[in-house]
Coordinates of C-alpha atoms and ligand atoms in Angstrom, one line a residue:
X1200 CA -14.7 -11.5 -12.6
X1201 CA -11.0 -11.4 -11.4
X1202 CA -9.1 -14.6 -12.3
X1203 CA -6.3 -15.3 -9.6
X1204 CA -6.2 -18.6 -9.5
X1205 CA -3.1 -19.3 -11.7
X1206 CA -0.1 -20.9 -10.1
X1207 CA 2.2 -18.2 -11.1
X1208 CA 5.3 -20.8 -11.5
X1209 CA 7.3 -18.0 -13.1
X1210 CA 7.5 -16.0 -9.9
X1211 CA 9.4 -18.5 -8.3
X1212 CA 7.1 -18.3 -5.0
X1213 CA 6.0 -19.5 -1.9
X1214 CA 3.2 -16.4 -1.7
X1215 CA 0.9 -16.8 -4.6
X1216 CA 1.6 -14.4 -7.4
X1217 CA -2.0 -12.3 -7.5
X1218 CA -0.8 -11.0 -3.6
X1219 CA 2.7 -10.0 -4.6
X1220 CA 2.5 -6.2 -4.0
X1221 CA 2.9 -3.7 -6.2
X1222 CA 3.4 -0.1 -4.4
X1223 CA 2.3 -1.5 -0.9
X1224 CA -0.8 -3.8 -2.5
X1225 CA -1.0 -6.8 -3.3
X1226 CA -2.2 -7.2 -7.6
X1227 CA -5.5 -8.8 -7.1
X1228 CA -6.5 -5.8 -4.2
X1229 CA -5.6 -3.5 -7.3
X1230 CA -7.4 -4.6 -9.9
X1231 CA -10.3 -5.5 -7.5
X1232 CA -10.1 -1.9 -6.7
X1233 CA -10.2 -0.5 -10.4
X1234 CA -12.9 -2.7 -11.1
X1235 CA -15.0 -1.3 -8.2
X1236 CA -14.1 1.8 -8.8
X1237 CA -15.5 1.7 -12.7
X1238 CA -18.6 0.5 -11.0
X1239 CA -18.3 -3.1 -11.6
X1240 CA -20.6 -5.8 -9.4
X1241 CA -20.9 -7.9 -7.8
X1242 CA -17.1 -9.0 -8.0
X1243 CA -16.2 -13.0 -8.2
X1244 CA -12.8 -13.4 -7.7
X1245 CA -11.4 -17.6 -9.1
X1246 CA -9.1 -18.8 -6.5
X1247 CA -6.8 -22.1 -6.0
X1248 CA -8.2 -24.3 -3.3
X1249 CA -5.6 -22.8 -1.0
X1250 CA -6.1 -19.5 -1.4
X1251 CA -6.5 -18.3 2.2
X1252 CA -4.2 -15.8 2.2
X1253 CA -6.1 -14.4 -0.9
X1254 CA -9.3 -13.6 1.1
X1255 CA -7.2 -12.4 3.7
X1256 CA -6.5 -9.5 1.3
X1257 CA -9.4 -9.1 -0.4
X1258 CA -11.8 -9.8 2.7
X1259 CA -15.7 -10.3 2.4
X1260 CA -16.3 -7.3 -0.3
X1261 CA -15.8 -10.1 -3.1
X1262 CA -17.5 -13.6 -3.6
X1263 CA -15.2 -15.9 -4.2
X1264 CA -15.2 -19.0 -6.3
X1265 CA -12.6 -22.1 -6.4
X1266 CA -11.2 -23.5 -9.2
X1267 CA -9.7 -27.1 -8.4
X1268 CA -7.0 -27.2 -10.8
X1269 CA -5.3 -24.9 -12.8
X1270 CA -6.3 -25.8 -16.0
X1271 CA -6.1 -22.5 -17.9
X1272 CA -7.7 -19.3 -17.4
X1273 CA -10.5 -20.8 -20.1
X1274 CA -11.6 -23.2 -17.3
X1275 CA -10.9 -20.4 -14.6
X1276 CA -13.8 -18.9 -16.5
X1277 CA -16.1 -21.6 -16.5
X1278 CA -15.8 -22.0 -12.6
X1279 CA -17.9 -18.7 -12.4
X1280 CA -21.1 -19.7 -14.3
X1281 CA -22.7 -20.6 -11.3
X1282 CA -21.9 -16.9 -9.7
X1283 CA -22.6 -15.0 -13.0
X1284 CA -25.4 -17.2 -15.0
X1285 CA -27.8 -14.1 -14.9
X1286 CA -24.9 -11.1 -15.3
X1287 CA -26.0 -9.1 -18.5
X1288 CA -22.3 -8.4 -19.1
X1289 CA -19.2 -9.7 -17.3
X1290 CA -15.5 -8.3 -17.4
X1291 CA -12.9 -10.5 -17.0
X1292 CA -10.0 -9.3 -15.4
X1293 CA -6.5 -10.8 -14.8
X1294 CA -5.1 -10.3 -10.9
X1295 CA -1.8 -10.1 -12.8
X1296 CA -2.7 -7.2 -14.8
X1297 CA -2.3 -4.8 -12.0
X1298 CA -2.1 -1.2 -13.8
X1299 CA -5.7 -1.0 -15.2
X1300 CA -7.3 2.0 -14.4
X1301 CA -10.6 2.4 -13.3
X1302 CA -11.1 4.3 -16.2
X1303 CA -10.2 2.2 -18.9
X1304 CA -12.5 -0.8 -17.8
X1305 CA -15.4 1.5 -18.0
X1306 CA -14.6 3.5 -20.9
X1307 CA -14.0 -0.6 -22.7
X1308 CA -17.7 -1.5 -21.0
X1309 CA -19.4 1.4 -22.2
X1310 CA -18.3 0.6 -25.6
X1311 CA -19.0 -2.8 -25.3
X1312 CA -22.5 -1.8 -24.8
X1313 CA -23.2 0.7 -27.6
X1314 CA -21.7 -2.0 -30.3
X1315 CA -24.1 -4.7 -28.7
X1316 CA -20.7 -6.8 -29.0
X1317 CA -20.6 -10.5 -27.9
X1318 CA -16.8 -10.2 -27.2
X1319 CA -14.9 -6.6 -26.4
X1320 CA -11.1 -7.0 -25.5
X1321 CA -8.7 -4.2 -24.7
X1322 CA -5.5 -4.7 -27.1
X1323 CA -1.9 -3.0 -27.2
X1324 CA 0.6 -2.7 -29.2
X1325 CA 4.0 -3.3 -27.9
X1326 CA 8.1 -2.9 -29.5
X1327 CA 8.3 -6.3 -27.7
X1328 CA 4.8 -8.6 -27.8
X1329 CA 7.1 -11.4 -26.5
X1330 CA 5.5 -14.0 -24.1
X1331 CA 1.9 -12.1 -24.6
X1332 CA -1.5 -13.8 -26.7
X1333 CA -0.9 -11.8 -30.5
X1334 CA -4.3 -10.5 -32.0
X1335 CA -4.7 -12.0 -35.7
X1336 CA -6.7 -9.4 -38.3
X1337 CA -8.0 -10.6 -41.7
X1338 CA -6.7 -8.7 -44.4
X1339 CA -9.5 -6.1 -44.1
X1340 CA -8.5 -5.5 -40.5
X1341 CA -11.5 -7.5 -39.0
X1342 CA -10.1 -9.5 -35.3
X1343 CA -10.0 -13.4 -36.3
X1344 CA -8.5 -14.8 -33.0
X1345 CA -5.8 -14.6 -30.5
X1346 CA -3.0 -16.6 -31.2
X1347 CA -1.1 -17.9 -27.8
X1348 CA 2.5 -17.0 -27.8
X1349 CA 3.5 -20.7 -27.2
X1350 CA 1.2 -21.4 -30.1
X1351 CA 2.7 -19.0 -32.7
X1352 CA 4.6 -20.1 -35.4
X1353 CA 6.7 -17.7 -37.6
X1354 CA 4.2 -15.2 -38.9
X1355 CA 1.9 -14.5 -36.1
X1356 CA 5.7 -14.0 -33.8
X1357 CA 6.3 -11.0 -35.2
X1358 CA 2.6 -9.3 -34.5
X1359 CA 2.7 -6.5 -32.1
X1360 CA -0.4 -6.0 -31.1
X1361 CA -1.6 -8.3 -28.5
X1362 CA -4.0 -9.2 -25.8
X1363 CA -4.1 -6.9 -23.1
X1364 CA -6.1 -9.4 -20.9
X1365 CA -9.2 -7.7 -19.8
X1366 CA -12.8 -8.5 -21.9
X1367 CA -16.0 -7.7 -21.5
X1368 CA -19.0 -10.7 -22.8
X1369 CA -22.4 -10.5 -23.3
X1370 CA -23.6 -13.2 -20.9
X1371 CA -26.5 -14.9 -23.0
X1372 CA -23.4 -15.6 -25.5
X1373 CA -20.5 -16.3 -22.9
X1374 CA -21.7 -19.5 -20.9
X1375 CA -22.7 -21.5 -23.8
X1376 CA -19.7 -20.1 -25.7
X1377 CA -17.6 -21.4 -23.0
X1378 CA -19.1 -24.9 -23.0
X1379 CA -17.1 -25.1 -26.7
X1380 CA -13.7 -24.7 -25.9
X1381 CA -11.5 -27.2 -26.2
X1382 CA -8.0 -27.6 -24.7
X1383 CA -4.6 -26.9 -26.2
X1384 CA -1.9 -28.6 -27.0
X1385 CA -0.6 -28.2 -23.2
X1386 CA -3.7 -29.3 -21.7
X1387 CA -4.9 -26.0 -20.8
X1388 CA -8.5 -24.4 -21.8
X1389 CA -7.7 -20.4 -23.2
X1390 CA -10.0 -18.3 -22.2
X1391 CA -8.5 -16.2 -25.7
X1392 CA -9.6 -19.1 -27.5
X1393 CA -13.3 -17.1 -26.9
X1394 CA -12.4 -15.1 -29.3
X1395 CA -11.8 -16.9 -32.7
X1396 CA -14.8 -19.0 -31.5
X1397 CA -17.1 -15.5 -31.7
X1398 CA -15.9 -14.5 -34.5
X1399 CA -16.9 -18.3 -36.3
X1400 CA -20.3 -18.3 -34.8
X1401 CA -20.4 -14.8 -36.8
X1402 CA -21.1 -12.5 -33.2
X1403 CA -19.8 -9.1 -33.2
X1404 CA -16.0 -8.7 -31.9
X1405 CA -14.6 -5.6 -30.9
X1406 CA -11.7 -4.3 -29.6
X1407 CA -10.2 -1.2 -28.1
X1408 CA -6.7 0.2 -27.9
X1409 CA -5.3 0.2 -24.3
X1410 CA -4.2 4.0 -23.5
X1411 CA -0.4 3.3 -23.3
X1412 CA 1.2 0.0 -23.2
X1413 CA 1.6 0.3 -19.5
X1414 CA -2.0 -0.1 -18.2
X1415 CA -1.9 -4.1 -19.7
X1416 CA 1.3 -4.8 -18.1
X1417 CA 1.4 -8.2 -17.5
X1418 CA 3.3 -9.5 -14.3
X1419 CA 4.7 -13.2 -14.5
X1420 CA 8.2 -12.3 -13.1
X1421 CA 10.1 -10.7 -10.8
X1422 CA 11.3 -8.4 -13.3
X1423 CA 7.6 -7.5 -14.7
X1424 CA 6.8 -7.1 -11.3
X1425 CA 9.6 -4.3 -10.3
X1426 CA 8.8 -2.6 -13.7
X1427 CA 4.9 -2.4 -12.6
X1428 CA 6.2 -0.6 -9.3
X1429 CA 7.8 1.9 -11.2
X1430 CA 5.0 2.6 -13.5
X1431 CA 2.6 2.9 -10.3
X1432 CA 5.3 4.5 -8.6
X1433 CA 5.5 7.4 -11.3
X1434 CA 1.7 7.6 -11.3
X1435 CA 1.5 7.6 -7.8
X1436 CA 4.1 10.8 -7.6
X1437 CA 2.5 12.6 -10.8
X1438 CA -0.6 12.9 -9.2
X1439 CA 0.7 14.0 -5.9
X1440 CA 3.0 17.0 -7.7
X1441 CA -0.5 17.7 -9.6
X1442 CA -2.3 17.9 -6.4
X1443 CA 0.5 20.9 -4.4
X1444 CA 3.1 18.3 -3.5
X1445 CA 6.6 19.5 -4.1
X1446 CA 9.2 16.7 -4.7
X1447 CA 12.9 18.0 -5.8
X1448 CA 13.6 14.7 -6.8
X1449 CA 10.5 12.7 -6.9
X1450 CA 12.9 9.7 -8.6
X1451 CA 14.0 9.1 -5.1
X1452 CA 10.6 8.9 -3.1
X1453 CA 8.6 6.2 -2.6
X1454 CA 4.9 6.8 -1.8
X1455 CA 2.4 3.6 -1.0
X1456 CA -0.9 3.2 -3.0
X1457 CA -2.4 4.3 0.0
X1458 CA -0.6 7.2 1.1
X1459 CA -2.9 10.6 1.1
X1460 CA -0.6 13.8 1.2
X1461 CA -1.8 17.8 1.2
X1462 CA -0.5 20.8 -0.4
X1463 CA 2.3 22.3 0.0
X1464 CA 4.1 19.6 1.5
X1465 CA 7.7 18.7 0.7
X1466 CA 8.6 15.3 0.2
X1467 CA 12.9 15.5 -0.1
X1468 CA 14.6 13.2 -1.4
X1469 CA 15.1 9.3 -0.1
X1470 CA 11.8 9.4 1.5
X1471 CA 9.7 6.1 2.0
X1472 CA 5.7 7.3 2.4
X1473 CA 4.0 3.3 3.2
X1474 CA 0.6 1.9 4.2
X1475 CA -2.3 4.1 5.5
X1476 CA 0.0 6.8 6.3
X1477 CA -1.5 10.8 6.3
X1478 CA 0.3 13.9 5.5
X1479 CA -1.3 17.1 6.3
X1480 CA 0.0 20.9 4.6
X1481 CA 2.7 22.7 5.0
X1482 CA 5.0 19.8 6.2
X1483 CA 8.3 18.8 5.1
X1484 CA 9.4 15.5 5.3
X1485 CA 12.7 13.8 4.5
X1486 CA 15.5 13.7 3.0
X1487 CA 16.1 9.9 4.3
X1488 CA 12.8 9.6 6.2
X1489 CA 10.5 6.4 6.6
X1490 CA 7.1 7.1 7.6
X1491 CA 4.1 4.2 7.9
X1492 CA 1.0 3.4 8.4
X1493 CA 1.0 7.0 10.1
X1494 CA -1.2 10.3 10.8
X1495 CA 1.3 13.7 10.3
X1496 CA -1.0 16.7 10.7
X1497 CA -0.5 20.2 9.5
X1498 CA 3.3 22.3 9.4
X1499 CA 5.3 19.2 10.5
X1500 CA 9.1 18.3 10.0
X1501 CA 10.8 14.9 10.0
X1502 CA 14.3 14.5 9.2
X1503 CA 15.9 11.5 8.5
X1504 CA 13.8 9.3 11.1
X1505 CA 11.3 6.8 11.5
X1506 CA 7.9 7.4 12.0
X1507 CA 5.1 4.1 12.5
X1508 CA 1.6 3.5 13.3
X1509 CA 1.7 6.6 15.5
X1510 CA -0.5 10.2 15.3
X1511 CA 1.7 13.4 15.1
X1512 CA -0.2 16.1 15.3
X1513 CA 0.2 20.1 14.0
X1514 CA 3.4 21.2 14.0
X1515 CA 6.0 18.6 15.5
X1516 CA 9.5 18.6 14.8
X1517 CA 11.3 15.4 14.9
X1518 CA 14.7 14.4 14.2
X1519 CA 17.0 13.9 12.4
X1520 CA 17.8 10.7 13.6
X1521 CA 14.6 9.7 16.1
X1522 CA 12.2 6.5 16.0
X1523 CA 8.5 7.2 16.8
X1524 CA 7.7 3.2 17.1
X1525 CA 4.0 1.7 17.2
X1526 CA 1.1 3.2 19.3
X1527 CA 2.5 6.6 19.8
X1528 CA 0.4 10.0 19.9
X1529 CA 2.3 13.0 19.8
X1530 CA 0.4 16.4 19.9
X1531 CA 0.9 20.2 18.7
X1532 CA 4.5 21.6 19.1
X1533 CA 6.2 18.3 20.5
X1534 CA 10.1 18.5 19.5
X1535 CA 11.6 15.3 19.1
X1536 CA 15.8 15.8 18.7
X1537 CA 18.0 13.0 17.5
X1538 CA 18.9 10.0 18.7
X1539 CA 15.1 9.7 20.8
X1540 CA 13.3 6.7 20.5
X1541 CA 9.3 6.7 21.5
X1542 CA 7.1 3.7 22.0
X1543 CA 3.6 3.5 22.9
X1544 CA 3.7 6.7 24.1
X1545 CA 1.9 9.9 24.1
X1546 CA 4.0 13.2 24.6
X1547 CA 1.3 16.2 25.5
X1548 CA 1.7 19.6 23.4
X1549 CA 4.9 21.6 23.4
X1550 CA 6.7 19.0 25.6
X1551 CA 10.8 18.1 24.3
X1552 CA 12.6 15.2 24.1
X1553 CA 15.6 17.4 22.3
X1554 CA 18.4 15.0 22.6
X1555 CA 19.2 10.8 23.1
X1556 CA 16.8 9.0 25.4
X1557 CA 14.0 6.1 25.6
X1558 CA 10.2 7.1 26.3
X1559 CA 8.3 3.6 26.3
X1560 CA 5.2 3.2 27.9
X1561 CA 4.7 6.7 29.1
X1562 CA 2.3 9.3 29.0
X1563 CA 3.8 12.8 29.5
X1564 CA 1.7 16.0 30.1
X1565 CA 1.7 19.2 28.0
X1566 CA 5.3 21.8 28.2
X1567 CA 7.7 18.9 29.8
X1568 CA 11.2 18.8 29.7
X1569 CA 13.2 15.4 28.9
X1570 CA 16.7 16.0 29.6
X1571 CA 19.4 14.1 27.7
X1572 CA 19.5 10.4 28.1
X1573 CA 16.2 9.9 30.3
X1574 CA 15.2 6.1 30.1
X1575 CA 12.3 4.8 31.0
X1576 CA 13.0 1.1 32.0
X1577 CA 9.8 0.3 31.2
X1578 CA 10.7 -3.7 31.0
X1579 CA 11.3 -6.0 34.3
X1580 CA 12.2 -8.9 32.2
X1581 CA 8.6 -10.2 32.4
X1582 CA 6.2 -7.7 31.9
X1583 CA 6.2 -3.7 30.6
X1584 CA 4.7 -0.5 33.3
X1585 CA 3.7 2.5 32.4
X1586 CA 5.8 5.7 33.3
X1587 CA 3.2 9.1 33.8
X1588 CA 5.2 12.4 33.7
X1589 CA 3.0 15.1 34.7
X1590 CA 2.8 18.7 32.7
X1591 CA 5.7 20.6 32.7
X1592 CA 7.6 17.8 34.8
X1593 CA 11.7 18.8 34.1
X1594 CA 13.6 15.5 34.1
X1595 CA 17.1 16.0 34.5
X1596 CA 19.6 14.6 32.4
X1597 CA 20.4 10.7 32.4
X1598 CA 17.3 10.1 34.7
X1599 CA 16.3 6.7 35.1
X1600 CA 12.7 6.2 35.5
X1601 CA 12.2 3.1 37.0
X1602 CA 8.4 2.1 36.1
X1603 CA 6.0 1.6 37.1
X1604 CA 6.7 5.3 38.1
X1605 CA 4.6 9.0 38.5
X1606 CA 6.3 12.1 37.9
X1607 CA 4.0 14.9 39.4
X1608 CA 3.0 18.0 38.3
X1609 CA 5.7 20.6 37.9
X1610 CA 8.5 17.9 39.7
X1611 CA 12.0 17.6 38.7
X1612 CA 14.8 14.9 38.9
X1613 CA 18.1 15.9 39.1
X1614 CA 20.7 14.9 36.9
X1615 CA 21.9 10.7 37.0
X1616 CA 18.7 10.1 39.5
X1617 CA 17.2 6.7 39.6
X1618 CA 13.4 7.2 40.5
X1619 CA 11.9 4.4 42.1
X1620 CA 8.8 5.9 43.8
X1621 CA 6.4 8.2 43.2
X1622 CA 7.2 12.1 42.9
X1623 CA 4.8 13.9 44.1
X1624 CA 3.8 17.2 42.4
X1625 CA 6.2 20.0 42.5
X1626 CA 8.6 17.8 44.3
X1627 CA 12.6 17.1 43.1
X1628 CA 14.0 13.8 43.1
X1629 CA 17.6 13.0 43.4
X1630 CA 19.5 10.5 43.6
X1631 CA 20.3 6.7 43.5
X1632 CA 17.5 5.3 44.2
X1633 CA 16.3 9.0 44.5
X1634 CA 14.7 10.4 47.5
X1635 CA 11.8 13.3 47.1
X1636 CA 12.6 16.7 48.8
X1637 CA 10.1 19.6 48.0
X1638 CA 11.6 22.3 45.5
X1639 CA 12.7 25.3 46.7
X1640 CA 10.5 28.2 46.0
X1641 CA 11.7 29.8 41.9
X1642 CA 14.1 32.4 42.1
X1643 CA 13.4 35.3 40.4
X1644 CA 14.0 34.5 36.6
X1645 CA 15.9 31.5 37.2
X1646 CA 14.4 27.6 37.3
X1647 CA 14.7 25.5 40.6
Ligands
UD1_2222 C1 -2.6 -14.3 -20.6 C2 -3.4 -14.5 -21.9 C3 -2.6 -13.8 -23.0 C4 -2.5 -12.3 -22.7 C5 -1.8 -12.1 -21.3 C6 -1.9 -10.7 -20.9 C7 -4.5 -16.6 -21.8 C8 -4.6 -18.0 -22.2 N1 -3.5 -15.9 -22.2 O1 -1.4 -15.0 -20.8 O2 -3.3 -13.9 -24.3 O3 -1.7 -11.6 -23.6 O4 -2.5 -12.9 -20.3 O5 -1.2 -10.5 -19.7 O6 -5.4 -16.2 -21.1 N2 -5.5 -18.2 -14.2 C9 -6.4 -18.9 -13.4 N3 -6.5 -20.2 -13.6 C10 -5.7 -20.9 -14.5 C11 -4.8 -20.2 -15.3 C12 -4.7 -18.8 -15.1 O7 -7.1 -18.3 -12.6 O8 -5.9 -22.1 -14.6 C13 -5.4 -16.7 -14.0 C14 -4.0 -16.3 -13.5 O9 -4.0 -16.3 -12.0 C15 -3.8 -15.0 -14.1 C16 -4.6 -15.0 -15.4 O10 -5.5 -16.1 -15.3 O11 -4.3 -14.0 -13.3 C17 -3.7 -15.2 -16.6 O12 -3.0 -16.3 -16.5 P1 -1.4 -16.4 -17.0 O13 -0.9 -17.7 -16.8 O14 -0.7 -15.3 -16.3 O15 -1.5 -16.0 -18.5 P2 -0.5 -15.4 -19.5 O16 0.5 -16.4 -19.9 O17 0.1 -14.2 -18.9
CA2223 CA1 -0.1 -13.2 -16.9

């Protein structure tokens, strides 16, 4: 069970805080994930009443149960009997908590099982336990309760170890055990209050140390949640160096949760790596690049451009200084230069845009030429045509392609022309508007 149906007042939000994003995803799709992952289900996720945006993100993978009110994560808890009455064992996750590893949750599960517990809770010890539920021991180190950090008074302030957040219950114990709870003094049921309640009723507690202080990271704030990204962040790089990913300076490089990357790629510095975005070997990328939600195949290089929802296949150059926009498909050997912007368009193999221009709506064949400044004016003020450059088409420089427009097979335009009509193949156009003349047959060596 993932509870995400806090308000999350400290975030200071119109977006509520479970689907602030944390490396590209929002914290409830994370610890959704981990929980999966560790081979959790089914998954019931407590949500406000207007929580649309929240099964936007999580989609129909979860089951999803509203809590009316939010009046504490104790009567978050209780809003779930109906989904879970017959669970053996639940987990209860926070969607704030958004570092857990998969790993951890089953590892604190597994345990949970061989101790026959009533209550398991994952625990950490922290310099700073400020703002965080404390764990109270007895003197011979048995857990008696969690003691809210509102709720502590001088002694229990100073206990570092608190509650991490995440708990496994035996399910037989957990719904009637939940019917006890009283609220606190702020009106609020605590779900932690579980746990000194367990412990009276004499069934077995136990708790296990978090692996590092980071994975129960709690995110209330703005602050908590940049210091989450960095954590993530410096997992996210780590495991990408581990797997044949070099990174000079890896401090510099942002890579999304979702980002897959292959050996022997270089990522230079200033490099942003976002949403379902592909990297294949042998590639370098950056410094001062920005590639999403993109497919980069094998022996690629992009320098200090921009590079979205597009497919570049093996072995492309671009840049520096280009902008592969939405919808584009570039395949092997295409050379992008600087200053080239690309839109919905497919460039076929080995074909250059080397230098300044605008290819929008266009689909050019395999070994074409497009000489400096080529526009396509794509745009009549109303509606956007196509422009179709056929293979190894040579458009002169500063060629205005009015569309929509055909470039033939083999055609030219000459420098500054302004096509209006149809080339047909092996034709040249010049002119303004230009007027098609056959070519005149290759000299030896020479082009036309
Ligand atoms: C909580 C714990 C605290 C622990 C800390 C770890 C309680 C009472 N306290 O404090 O012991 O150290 O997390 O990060 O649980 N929620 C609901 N409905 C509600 C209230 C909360 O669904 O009515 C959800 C929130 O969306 C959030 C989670 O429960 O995901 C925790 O609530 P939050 O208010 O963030 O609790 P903390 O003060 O952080
Ligand atoms: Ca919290």
């Amino acid at each position: 069970m993932v509870l995400a149906a806090g308000k999350g007042t400290r975030m200071r939000s119109d977006t509520p805080k479970v689907l602030h994003r944390v490396c590209g995803r929002g914290m409830a799709w994370l610890v959704v994930d981990a929980a999966r992952a560790a081979g959790f289900a089914p998954i019931v996720v407590v949500v406000s009443p207007d929580s649309g945006a929240i099964k936007d993100a999580l989609g129909d993978q979860v089951t999803y149960v509203e809590q009316a009110e939010p009046l504490g994560s104790g009567h978050a808890l209780q809003q779930a009997e109906g989904a879970l009455r017959n669970a053996q064992s639940v987990a209860v996750l926070y969607g704030d908590v958004p570092l857990i590893q998969s790993s951890t949750l089953r590892r604190m599960m597994d345990l949970h099982l061989a101790e026959g517990a009533s209550v398991t809770l994952l625990t950490a010890t922290l310099e700073d336990p400020d703002g965080l539920g404390r764990i109270t021991r007895d003197s011979s180190g048995k857990i008696t309760g969690i003691v809210e950090d509102n709720e502590t008074d001088e002694s229990t302030r100073s206990i570092t170890e608190v509650n991490g957040g995440m708990y496994c219950f035996r399910g037989a114990w957990l719904w009637p055990g939940l019917g006890g709870l009283g609220a606190s003094s702020g009106g609020e049921v605590y779900l932690t209050d579980l746990v000194a309640a367990a412990v009276q009723g004499k069934a077995t507690v136990v708790s296990m140390e978090a692996p590092g202080s980071q994975e129960t990271l709690g995110v209330n704030s703005r602050p908590q949640l940049a210091e989450a990204e960095r954590v993530l962040l410096e997992r996210i790089r780590e495991r990408w160096m581990t797997n044949g990913v070099t990174m000079p300076d890896p401090a510099t490089v942002y890579i999304g949760h979702s980002v897959e990357l292959d050996r022997d790629t270089t990522i230079l510095p200033n490099t942003h790596l976002a949403g379902d975005t592909q990297i294949g070997r042998r590639c370098e990328i950056g410094p001062n690049t920005i590639i999403s939600d993109s497919s980069i195949g094998n022996g690629c290089r992009v320098v200090a451009s921009m590079v979205e929802m597009s497919v570049i296949e093996d072995d492309v150059h671009i840049g520096p200084f280009s902008h592969i926009r939405p919808g584009s498909h570039l395949e092997q050997r295409v050379h992008i230069g600087n200053f080239a912007e690309v839109s919905r368009t497919r460039l076929g193999s080995g074909t250059k845009v080397s230098h300044f221009g605008y290819l929008g709506d266009a689909s050019v064949g395999a070994h074409a030429n497009i000489g400096a400044g080529t526009v396509t004016c794509n745009y009549d003020g109303e509606e956007k045509h196509r422009t179709v450059i056929g293979s190894g088409a040579f458009i002169g420089s500063d060629s205005m392609l009015v569309a929509p427009v055909d470039i033939g097979e083999g055609s030219s335009t000459g420098a500054g022309a302004v096509v209006t009509r149809d080339v047909p193949p092996d034709h040249l156009a010049v002119g303004i508007p230009a007027r098609n003349r056959p070519k005149r047959k290759k000299k030896r060596g020479g082009d036309p």
